[in-house]
mmCIF file of C-alpha atoms and ligand atoms in Angstrom:
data_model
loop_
_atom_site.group_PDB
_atom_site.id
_atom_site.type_symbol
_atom_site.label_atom_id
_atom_site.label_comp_id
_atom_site.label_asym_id
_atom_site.label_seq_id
_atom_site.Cartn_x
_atom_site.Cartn_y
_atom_site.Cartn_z
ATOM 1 C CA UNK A 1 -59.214 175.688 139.032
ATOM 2 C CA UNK A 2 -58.984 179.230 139.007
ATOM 3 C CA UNK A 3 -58.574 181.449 135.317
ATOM 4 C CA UNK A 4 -55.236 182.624 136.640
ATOM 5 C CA UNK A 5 -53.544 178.960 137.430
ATOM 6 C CA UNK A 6 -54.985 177.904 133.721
ATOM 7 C CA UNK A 7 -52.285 180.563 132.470
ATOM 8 C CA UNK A 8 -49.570 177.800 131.183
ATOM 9 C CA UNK A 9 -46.877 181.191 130.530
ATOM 10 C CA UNK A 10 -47.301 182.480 133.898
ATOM 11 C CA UNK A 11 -43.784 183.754 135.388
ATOM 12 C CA UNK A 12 -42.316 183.491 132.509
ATOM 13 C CA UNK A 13 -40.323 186.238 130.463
ATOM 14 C CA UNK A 14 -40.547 185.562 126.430
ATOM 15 C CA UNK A 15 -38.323 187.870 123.432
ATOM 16 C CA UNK A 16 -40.145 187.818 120.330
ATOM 17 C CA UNK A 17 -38.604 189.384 117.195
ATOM 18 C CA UNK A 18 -40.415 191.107 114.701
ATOM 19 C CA UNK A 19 -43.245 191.939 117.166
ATOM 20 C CA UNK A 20 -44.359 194.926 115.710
ATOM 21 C CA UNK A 21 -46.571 193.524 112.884
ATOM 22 C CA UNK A 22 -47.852 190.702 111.273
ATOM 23 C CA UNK A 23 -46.868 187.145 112.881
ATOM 24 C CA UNK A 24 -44.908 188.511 115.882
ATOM 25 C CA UNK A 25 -47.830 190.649 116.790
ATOM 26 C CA UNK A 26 -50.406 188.395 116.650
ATOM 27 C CA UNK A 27 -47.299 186.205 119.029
ATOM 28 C CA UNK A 28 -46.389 188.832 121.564
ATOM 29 C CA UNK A 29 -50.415 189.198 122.158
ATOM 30 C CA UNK A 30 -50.782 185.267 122.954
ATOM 31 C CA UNK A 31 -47.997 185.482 125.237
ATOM 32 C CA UNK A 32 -48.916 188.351 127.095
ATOM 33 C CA UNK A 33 -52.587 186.849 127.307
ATOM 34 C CA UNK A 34 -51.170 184.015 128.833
ATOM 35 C CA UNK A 35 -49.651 185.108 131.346
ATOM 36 C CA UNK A 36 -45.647 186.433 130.255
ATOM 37 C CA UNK A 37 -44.344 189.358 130.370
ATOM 38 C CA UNK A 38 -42.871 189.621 126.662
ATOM 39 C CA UNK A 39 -40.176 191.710 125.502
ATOM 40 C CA UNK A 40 -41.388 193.170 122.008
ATOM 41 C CA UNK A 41 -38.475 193.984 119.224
ATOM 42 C CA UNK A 42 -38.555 195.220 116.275
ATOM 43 C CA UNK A 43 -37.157 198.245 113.879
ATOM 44 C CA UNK A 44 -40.053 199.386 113.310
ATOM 45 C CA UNK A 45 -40.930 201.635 116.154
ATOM 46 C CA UNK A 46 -43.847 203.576 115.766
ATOM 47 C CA UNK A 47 -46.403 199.873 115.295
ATOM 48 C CA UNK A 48 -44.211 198.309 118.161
ATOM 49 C CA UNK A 49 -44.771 201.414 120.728
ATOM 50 C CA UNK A 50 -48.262 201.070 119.929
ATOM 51 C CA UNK A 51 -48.550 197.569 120.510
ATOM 52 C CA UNK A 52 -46.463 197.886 123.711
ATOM 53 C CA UNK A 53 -48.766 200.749 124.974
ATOM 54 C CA UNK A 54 -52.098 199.461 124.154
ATOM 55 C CA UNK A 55 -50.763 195.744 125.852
ATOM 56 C CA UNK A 56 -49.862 197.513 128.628
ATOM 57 C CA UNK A 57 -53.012 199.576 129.116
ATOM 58 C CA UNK A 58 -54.384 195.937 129.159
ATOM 59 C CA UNK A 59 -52.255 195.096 132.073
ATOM 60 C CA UNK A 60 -49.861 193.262 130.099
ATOM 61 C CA UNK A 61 -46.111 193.300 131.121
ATOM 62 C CA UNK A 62 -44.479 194.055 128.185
ATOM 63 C CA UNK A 63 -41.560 196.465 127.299
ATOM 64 C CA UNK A 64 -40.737 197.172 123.838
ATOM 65 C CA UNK A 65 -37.139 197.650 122.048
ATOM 66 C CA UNK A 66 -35.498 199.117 118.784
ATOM 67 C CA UNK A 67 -33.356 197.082 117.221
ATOM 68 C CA UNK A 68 -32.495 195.866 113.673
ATOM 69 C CA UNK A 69 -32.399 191.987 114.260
ATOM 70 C CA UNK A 70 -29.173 191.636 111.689
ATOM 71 C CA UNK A 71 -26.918 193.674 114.679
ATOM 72 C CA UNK A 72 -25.393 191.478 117.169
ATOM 73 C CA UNK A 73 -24.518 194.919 118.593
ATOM 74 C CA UNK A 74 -28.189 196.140 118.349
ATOM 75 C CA UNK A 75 -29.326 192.493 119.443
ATOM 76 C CA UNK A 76 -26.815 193.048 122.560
ATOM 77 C CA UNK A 77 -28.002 196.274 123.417
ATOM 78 C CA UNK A 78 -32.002 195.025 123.333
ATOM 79 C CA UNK A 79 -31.018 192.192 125.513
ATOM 80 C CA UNK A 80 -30.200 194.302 127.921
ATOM 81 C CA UNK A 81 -33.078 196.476 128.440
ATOM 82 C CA UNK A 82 -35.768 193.528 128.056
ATOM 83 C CA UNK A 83 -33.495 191.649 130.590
ATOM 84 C CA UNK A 84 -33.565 194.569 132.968
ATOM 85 C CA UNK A 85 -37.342 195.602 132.704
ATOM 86 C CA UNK A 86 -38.451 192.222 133.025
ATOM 87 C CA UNK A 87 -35.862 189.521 133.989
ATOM 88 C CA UNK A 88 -33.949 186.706 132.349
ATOM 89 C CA UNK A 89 -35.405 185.507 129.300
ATOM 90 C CA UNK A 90 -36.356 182.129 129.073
ATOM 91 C CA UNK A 91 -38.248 181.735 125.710
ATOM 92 C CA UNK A 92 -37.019 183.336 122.442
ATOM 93 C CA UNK A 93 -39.366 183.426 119.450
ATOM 94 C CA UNK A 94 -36.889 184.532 116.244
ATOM 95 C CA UNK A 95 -39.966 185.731 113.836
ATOM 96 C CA UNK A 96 -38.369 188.779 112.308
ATOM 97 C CA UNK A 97 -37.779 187.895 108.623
ATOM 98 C CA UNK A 98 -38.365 189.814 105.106
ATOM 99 C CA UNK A 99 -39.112 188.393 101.820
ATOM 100 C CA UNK A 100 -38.107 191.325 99.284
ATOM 101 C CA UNK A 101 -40.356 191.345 96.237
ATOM 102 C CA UNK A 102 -39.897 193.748 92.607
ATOM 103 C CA UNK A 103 -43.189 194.506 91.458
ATOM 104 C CA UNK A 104 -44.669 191.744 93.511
ATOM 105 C CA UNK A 105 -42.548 189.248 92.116
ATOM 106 C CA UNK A 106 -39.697 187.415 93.514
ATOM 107 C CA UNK A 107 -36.307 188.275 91.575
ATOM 108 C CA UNK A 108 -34.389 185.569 89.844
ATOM 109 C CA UNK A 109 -31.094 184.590 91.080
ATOM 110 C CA UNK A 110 -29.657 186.037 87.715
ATOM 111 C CA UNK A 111 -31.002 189.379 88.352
ATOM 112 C CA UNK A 112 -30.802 189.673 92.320
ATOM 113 C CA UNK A 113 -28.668 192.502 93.461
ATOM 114 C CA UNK A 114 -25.695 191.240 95.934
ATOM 115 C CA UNK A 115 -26.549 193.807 98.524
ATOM 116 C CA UNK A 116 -30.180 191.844 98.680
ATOM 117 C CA UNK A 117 -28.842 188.867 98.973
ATOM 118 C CA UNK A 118 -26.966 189.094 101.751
ATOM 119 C CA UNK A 119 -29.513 191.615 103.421
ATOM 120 C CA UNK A 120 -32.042 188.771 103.738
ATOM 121 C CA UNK A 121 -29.257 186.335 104.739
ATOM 122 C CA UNK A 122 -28.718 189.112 107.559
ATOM 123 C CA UNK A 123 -32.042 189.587 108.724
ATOM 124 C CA UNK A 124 -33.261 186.067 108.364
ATOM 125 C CA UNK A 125 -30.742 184.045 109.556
ATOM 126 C CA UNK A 126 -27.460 185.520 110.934
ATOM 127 C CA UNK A 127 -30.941 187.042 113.479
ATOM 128 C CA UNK A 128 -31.381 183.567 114.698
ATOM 129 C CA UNK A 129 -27.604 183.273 115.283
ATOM 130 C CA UNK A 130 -27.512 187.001 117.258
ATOM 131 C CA UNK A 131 -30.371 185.838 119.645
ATOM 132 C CA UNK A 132 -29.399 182.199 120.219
ATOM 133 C CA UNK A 133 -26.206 183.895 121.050
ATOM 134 C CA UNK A 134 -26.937 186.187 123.170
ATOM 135 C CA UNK A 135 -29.992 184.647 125.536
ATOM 136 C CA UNK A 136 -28.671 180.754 125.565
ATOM 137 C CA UNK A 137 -25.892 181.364 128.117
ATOM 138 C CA UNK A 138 -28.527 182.524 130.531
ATOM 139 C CA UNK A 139 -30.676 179.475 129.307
ATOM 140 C CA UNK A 140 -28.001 176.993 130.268
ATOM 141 C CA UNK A 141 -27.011 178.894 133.385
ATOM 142 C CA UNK A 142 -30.567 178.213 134.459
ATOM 143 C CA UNK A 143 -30.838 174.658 132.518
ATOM 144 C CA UNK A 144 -33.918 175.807 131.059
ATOM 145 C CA UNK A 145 -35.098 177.526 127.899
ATOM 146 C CA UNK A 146 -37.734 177.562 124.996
ATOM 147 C CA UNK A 147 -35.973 178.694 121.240
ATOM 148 C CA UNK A 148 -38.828 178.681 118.225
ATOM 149 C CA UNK A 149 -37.473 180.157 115.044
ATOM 150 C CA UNK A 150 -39.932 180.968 112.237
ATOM 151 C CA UNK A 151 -38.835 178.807 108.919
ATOM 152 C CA UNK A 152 -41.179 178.462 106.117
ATOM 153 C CA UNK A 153 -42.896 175.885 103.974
ATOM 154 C CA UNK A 154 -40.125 177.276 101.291
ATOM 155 C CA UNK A 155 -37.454 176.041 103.498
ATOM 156 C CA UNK A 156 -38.451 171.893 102.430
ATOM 157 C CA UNK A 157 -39.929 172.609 99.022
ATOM 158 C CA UNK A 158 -39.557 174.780 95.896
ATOM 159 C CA UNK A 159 -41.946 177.725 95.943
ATOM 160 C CA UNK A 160 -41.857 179.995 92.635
ATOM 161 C CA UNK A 161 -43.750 182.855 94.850
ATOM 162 C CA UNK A 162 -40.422 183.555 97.374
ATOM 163 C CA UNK A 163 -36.909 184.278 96.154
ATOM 164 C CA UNK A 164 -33.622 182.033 96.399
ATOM 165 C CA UNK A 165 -32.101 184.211 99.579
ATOM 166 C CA UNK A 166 -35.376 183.706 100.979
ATOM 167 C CA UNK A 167 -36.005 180.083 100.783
ATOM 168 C CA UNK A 168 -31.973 179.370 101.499
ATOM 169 C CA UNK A 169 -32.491 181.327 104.940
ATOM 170 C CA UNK A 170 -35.980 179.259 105.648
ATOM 171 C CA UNK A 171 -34.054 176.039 104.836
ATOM 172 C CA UNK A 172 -30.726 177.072 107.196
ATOM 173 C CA UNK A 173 -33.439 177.375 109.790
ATOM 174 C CA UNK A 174 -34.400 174.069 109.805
ATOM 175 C CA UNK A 175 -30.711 172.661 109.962
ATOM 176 C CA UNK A 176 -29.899 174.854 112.911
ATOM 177 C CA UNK A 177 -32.732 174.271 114.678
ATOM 178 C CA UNK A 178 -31.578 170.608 114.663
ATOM 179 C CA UNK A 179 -28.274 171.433 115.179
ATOM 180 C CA UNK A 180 -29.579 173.611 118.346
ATOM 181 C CA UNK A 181 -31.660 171.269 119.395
ATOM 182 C CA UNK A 182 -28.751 168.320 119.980
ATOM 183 C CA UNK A 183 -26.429 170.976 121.492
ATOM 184 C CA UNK A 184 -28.599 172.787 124.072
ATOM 185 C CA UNK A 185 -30.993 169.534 125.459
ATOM 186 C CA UNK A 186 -28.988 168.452 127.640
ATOM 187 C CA UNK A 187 -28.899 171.714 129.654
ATOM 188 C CA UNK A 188 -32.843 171.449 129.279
ATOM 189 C CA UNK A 189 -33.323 173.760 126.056
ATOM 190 C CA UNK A 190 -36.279 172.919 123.729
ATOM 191 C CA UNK A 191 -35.561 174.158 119.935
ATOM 192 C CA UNK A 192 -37.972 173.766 117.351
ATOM 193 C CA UNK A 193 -39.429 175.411 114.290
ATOM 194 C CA UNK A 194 -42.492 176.583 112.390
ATOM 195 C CA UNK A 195 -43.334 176.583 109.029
ATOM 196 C CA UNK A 196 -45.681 178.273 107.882
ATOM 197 C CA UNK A 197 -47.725 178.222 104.814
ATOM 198 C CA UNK A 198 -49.151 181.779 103.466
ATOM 199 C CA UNK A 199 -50.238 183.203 106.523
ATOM 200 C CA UNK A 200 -52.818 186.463 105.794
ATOM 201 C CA UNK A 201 -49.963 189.495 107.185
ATOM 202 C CA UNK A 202 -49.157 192.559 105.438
ATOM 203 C CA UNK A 203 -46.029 190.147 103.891
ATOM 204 C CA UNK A 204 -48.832 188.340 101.779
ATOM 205 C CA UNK A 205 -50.743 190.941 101.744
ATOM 206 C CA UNK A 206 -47.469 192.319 99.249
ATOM 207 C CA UNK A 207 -48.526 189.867 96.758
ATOM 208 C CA UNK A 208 -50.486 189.699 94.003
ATOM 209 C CA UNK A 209 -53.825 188.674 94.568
ATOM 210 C CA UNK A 210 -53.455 185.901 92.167
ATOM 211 C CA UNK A 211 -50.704 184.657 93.500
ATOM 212 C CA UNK A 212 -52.437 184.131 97.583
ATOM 213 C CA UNK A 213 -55.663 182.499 95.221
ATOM 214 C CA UNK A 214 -53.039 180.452 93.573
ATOM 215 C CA UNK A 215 -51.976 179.225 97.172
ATOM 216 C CA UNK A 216 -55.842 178.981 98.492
ATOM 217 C CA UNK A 217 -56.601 176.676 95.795
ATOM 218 C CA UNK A 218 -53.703 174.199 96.891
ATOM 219 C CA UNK A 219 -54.311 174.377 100.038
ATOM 220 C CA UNK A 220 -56.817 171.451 101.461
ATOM 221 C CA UNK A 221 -58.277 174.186 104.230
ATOM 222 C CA UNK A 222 -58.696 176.404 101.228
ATOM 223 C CA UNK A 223 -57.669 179.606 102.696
ATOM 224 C CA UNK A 224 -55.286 181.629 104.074
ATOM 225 C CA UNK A 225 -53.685 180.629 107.611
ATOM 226 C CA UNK A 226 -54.048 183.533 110.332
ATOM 227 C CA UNK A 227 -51.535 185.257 112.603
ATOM 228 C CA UNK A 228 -52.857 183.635 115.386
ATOM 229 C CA UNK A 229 -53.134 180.227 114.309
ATOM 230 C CA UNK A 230 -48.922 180.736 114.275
ATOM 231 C CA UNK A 231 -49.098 181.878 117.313
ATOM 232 C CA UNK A 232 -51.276 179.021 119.083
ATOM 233 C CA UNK A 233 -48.318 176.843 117.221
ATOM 234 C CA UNK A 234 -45.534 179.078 119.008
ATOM 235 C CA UNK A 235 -47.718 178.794 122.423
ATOM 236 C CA UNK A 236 -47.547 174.847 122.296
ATOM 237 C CA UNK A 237 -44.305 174.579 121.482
ATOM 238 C CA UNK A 238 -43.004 176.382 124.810
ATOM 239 C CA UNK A 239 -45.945 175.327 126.575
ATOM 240 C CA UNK A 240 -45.559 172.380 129.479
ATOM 241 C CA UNK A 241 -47.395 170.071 127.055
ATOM 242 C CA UNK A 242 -44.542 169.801 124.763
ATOM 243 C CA UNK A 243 -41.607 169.267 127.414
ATOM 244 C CA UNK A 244 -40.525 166.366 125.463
ATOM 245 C CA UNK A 245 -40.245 167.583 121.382
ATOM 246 C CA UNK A 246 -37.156 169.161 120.667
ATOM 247 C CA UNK A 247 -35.681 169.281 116.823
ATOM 248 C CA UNK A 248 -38.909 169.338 115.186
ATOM 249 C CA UNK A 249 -40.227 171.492 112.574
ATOM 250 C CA UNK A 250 -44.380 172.439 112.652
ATOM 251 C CA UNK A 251 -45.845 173.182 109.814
ATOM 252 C CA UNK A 252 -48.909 175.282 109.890
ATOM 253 C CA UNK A 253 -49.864 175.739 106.566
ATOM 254 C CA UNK A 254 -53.814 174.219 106.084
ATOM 255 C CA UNK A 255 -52.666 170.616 104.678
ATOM 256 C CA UNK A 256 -50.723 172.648 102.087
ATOM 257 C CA UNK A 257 -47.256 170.905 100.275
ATOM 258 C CA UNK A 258 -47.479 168.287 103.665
ATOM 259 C CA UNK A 259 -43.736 168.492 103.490
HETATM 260 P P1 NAD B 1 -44.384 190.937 108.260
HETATM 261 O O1 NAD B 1 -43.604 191.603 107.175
HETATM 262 O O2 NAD B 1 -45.861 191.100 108.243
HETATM 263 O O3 NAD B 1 -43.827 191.357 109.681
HETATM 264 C C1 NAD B 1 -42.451 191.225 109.951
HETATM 265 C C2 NAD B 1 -42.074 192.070 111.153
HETATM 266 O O4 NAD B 1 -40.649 191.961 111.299
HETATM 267 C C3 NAD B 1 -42.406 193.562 110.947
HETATM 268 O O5 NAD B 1 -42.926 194.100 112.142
HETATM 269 C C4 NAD B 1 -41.050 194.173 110.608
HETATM 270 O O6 NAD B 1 -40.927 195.543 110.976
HETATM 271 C C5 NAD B 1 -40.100 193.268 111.393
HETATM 272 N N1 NAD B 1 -38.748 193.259 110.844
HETATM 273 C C6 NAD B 1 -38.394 193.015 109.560
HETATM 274 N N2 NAD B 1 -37.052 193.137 109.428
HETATM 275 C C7 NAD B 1 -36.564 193.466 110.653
HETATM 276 C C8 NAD B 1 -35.256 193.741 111.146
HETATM 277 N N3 NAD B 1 -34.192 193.722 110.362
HETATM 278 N N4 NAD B 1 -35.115 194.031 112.459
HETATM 279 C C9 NAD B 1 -36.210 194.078 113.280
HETATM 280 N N5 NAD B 1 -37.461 193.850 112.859
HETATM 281 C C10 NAD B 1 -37.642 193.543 111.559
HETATM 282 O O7 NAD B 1 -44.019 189.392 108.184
HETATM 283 P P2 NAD B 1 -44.878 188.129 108.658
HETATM 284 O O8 NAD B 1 -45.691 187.657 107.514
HETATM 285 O O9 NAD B 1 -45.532 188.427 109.944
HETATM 286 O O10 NAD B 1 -43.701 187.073 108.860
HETATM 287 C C11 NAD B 1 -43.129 186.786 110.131
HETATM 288 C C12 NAD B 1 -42.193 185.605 109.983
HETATM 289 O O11 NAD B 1 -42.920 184.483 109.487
HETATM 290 C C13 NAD B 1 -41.050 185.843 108.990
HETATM 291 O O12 NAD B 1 -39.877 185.205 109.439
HETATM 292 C C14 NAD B 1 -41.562 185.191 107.733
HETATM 293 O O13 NAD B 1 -40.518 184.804 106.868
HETATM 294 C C15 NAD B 1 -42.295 183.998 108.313
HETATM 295 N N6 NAD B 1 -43.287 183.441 107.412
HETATM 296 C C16 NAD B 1 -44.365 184.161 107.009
HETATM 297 C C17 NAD B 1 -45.288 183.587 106.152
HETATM 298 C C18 NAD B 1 -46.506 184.324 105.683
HETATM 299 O O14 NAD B 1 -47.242 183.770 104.840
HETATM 300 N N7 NAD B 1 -46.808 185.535 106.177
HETATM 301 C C19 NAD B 1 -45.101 182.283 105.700
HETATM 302 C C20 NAD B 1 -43.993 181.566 106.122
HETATM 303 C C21 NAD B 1 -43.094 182.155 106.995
#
């Protein structure tokens, strides 16, 4: 068998939020090396131009979009142009998510400003909604699609290193995922999730350095997961070898919590 038929994402046209950095970087590479052309958004334009421009010097298909995930008009608008630069998408990777921190620290409910609580209720979960909203018409149209949302180990257990906005969007992520997953199989949609444990991004790399130890130390690989390890996770998951698991929830967090 030739390199080229090994390529299990040939022909096929992923959106992955949050592309620009972290995670959805290390995502949008494994997709492109395997063979999709990948639509790459994020607000942060500067990384995600570079990352479009040096996978395209690669020979990557890839086209990169502004947008702020929390704008169904934005989300629209992105749609659009990944739609028309590289065709109807058929797998959708929601990674784009934020995890505010003061001083490093998570802020208790009882001091958490409003405006931050429904900012990461915005950008990690009302996201999912504007994407799944947007691409799954298509997706039935076509009776085929792949949806992976990123969720969290601190969506099925108590973390005291991650806010309560942050672990209530993780844990909504789980329940629509399920939700998704019994509405759009029938029309041949996969949903499923991943949780990660502390993953080694810029994110973690927010925290105190006690705090990742703290997590190393738990954790029976005894270190930090990397970007790519998600990513071979993502891969899988909208890969022909997992045709059959819908609803599910991944963790890939080294052993640790085994929620
Ligand atoms: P990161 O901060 O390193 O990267 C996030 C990316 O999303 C950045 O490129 C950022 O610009 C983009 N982004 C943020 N808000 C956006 C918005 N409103 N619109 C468009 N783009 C936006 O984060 P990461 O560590 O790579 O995390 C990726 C995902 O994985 C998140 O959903 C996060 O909650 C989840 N996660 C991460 C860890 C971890 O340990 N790093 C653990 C569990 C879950």
């Amino acid at each position: 068998m030739d390199a080229l038929q090994e390529l299990e994402h040939r022909g096929r046209v992923v959106l992955v939020t949050g592309a620009a950095g972290g995670i959805g970087a290390a995502i949008a590479e494994r997709y492109a090396a395997d063979g999709a052309a990948v639509g790459l958004v994020d607000f942060d334009s500067t990384a995600g131009q570079a990352l479009a421009k040096r996978l395209g010097a690669a020979g990557h298909h890839v086209c990169f979009v502004k947008a702020d995930v929390a704008s169904f008009v934005e989300c629209d608008a992105a749609c659009s142009v990944i739609e028309k630069m590289l065709g109807p998408v058929d797998t959708l990777v929601n990674n784009a998510g934020i995890s505010p921190k003061h001083a490093g620290k998570p802020v208790p409910i009882w001091r958490m400003e409003p405006a931050e609580w429904h900012r990461v209720i915005d950008v990690n979960l009302h996201s999912v909604f504007n994407y799944v909203r947007r691409l799954a018409p298509g997706m039935v149209d076509r009776r085929f699609g792949r949806i992976l949302s990123m969720s969290s180990v601190a969506g099925k257990a108590y973390l005291d290193i991650v806010a309560a906005h942050y672990s209530t969007t993780k844990a909504a992520v789980i329940g629509m995922t399920r939700h998704l997953a019994g509405e759009l199989g029938p029309y041949g949609i996969t949903v499923n999730a991943l949780a990660p444990g502390r993953i080694d991004t810029p994110m973690v790399a927010g925290a105190p350095r006690e705090a990742n130890e703290a997590v190393v130390g738990v954790t029976p690989l005894r270190r930090l997961g990397k970007p790519t390890e998600v990513a071979d996770a993502c891969l899988f998951l909208s890969s022909p070898r997992s045709d059959f698991i819908t609803g599910q929830v991944i963790d890939v967090a080294g052993g640790w919590l085994m929620t």
